[in-house]
Structure formats: C-alpha cells, structure tokens
Short mmCIF file of C-alpha atoms and ligand atoms in Angstrom, two decimals:
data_model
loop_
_atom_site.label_atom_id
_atom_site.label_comp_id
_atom_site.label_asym_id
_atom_site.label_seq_id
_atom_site.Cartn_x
_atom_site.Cartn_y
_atom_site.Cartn_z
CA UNK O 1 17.96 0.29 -55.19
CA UNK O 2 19.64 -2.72 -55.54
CA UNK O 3 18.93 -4.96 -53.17
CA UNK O 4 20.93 -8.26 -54.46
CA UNK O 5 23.87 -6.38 -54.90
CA UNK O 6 23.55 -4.64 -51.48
CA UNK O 7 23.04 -8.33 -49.90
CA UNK O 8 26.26 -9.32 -51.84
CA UNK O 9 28.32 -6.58 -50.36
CA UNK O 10 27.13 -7.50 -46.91
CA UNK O 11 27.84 -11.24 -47.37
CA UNK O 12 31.48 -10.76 -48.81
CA UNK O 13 31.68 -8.46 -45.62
CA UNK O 14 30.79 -10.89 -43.35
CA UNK O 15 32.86 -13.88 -44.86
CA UNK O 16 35.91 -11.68 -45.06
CA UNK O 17 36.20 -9.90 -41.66
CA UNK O 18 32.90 -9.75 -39.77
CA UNK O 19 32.95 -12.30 -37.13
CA UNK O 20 36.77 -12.24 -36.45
CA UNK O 21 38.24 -9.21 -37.89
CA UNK O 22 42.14 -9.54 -37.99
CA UNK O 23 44.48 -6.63 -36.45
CA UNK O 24 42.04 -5.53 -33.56
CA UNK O 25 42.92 -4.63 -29.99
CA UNK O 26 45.69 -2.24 -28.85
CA UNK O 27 49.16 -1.39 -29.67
CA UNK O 28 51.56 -0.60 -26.84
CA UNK O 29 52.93 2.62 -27.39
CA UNK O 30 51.42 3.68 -31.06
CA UNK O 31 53.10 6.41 -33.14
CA UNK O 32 49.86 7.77 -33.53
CA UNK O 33 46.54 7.34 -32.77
CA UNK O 34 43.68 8.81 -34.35
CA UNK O 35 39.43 8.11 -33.62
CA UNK O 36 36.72 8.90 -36.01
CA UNK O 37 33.40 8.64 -36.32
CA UNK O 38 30.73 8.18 -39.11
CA UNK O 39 27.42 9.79 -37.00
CA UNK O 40 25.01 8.79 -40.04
CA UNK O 41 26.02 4.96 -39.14
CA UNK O 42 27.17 5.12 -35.71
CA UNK O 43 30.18 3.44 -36.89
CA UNK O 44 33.51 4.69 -34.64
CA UNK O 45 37.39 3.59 -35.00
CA UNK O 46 40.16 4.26 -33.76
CA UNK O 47 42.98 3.32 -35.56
CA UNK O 48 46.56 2.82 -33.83
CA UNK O 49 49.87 2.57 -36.58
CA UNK O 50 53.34 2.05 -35.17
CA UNK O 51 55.86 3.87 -37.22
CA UNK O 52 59.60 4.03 -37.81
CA UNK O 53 61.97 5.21 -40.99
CA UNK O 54 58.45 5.62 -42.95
CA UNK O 55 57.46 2.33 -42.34
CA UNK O 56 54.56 1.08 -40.96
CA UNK O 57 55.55 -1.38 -38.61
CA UNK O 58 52.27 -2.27 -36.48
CA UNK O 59 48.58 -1.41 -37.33
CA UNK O 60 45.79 -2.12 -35.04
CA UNK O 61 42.09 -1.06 -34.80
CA UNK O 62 39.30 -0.90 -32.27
CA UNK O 63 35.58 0.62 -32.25
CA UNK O 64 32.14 -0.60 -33.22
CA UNK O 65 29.60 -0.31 -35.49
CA UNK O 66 28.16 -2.19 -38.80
CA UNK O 67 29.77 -4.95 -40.44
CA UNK O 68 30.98 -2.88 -43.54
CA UNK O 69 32.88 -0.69 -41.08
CA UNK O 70 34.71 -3.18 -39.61
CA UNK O 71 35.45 -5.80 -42.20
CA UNK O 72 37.03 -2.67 -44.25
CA UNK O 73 39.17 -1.83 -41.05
CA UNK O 74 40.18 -5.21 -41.00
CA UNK O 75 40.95 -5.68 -44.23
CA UNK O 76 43.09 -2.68 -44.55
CA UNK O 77 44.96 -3.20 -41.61
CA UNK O 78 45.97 -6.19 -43.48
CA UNK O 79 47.21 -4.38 -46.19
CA UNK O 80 48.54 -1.53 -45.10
CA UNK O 81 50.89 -3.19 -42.25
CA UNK O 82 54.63 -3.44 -43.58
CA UNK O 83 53.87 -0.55 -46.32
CA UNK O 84 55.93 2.59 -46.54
CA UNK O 85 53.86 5.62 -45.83
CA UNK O 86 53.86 6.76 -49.45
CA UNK O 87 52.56 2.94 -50.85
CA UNK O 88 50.04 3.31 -48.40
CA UNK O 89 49.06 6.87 -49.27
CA UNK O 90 48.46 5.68 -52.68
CA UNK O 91 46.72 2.96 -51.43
CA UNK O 92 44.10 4.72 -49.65
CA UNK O 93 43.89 7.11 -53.49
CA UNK O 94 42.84 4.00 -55.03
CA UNK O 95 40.40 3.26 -52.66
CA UNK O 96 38.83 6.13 -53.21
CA UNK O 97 38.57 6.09 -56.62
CA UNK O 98 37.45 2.48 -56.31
CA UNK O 99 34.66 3.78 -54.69
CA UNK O 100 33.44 7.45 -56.51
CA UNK O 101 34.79 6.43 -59.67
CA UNK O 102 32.18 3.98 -62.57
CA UNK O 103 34.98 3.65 -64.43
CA UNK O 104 37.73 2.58 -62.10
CA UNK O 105 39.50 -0.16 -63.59
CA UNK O 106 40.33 -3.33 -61.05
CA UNK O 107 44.14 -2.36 -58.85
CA UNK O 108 45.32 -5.70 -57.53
CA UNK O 109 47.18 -3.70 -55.36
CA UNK O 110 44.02 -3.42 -53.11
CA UNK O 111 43.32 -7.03 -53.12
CA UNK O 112 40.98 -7.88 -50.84
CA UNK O 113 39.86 -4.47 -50.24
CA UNK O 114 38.00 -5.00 -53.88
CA UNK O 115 35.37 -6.47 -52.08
CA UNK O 116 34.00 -2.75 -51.38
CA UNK O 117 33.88 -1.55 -55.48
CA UNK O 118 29.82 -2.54 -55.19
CA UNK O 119 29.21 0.14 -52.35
CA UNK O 120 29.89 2.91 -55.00
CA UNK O 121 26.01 2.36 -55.77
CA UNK O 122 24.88 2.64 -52.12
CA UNK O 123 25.89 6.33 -50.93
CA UNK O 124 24.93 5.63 -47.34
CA UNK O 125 27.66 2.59 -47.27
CA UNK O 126 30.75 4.42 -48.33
CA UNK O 127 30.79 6.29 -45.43
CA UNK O 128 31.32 3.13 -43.79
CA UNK O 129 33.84 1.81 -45.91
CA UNK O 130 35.83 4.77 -45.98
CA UNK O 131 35.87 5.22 -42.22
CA UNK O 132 39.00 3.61 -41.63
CA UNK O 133 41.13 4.68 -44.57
CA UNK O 134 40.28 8.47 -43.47
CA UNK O 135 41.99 7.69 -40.22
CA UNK O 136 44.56 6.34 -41.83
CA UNK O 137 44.88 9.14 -43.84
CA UNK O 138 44.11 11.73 -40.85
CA UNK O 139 47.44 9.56 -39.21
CA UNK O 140 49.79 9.69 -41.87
CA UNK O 141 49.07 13.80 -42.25
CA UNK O 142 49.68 14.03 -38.09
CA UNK O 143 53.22 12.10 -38.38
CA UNK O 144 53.99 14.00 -41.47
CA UNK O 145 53.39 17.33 -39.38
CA UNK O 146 55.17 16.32 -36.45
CA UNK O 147 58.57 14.77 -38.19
CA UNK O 148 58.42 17.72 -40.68
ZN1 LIG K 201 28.41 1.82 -40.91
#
C-alpha cells in the first residue's frame, strides 16, 4: 500500500473542504432529498438539491463521517450548483471513471473534484468519495421519475 500517496489524498482533503466544508446545512423546501450511507466507513449524507426547468438551483449537504466523505460532498456541491441536470449527470460519469479507470485522462470539467483521482489505488476510500455523487445520482433518477 501506498502510504505517501494515501497521506497526500488525506491532506488535499483536509486543505480543500475538511474543516469548513462549503454548501452544508439545510435547504428550505428541497426538490428532493435523498440520505445514504457507506456502512464500511460509517460515512452518512444526505444531500438536499433545489430544482426548477432542469436546473439546479440550490445544493446543500449534511451528515458525518471521515474527511474524504465530506470534503468530496463539499466539493461537489460546489460544482454541481447552477448545472443543468444533464451537465451534472455527466459530471458525476466522469467522476467515476476518474476513479475505476488507470487510464482516465485529466476533465477540467471536474476541477477541484481531481483531488480524488489518487483514491483509485485505495479501494476502501472510493466508497467514501463516491458517497455523495451516488446521492446525487439517486436524486436526479427520483425527479426524473416524478416529472416524467
Ligand atoms: Zn469514509
């Protein structure tokens, strides 16, 4: 295992999102609202998006758990506020092949969210770092259902 690289991850984590993590709390009246949890970590979120002609207006998180968790929820949140459904769809694709794929070449569109390629190596960690964008995903699918 590596540990330097591991020790890396956690560091960018912490500088990026860990002790003040941007978009958490509560939204008043969310479009959706969707909680998930990663048992082999402990982590939970629940993710909140406010929603209107595809757009995601609002995003807000809340939950606990380790510092990967929560500087990726922060860091998406970022991202994904102001994005149509479909860019943020896309968005959460690339993240995942950011973090399965050895020969994923650099998006800028994920910008900060490139701080997670390294967990690829560390199988226990992208559970972690995917947390978030599943209930983002999970979300999307809900108002999809409903409006369709
Ligand atoms: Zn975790």
């Amino acid at each position: 295992m590596d540990h330097d690289n591991l020790s890396n991850l956690y560091r960018q984590a912490i500088l990026e999102a860990g002790e003040d993590p941007h978009n958490f709390g509560d939204l008043l009246r969310p479009t959706v609202s969707t909680e998930l949890h990663n048992p082999t970590c402990g982590d939970v979120i629940i993710l909140q998006l406010k929603i209107s002609d595809h757009i995601i207006k609002d995003i807000k998180f809340k939950g606990q758990g380790c510092i990967i968790s929560q500087a990726s929820a922060s860091i998406m949140t970022d991202l994904i506020k102001g994005k149509s459904l479909d860019q943020a769809k896309k968005l959460r694709i690339a993240f995942s092949q950011m973090i399965t794929d050895d020969h994923f070449i650099d998006n800028d569109k994920l910008k900060d969210a490139l701080i997670f390629k390294g967990v690829r190596k560390f199988p226990q960690r992208i559970k972690c770092a995917t947390l978030v964008w599943n209930a983002l995903e999970k979300s999307i699918q809900h108002v999809e259902e409903t409006n369709g």
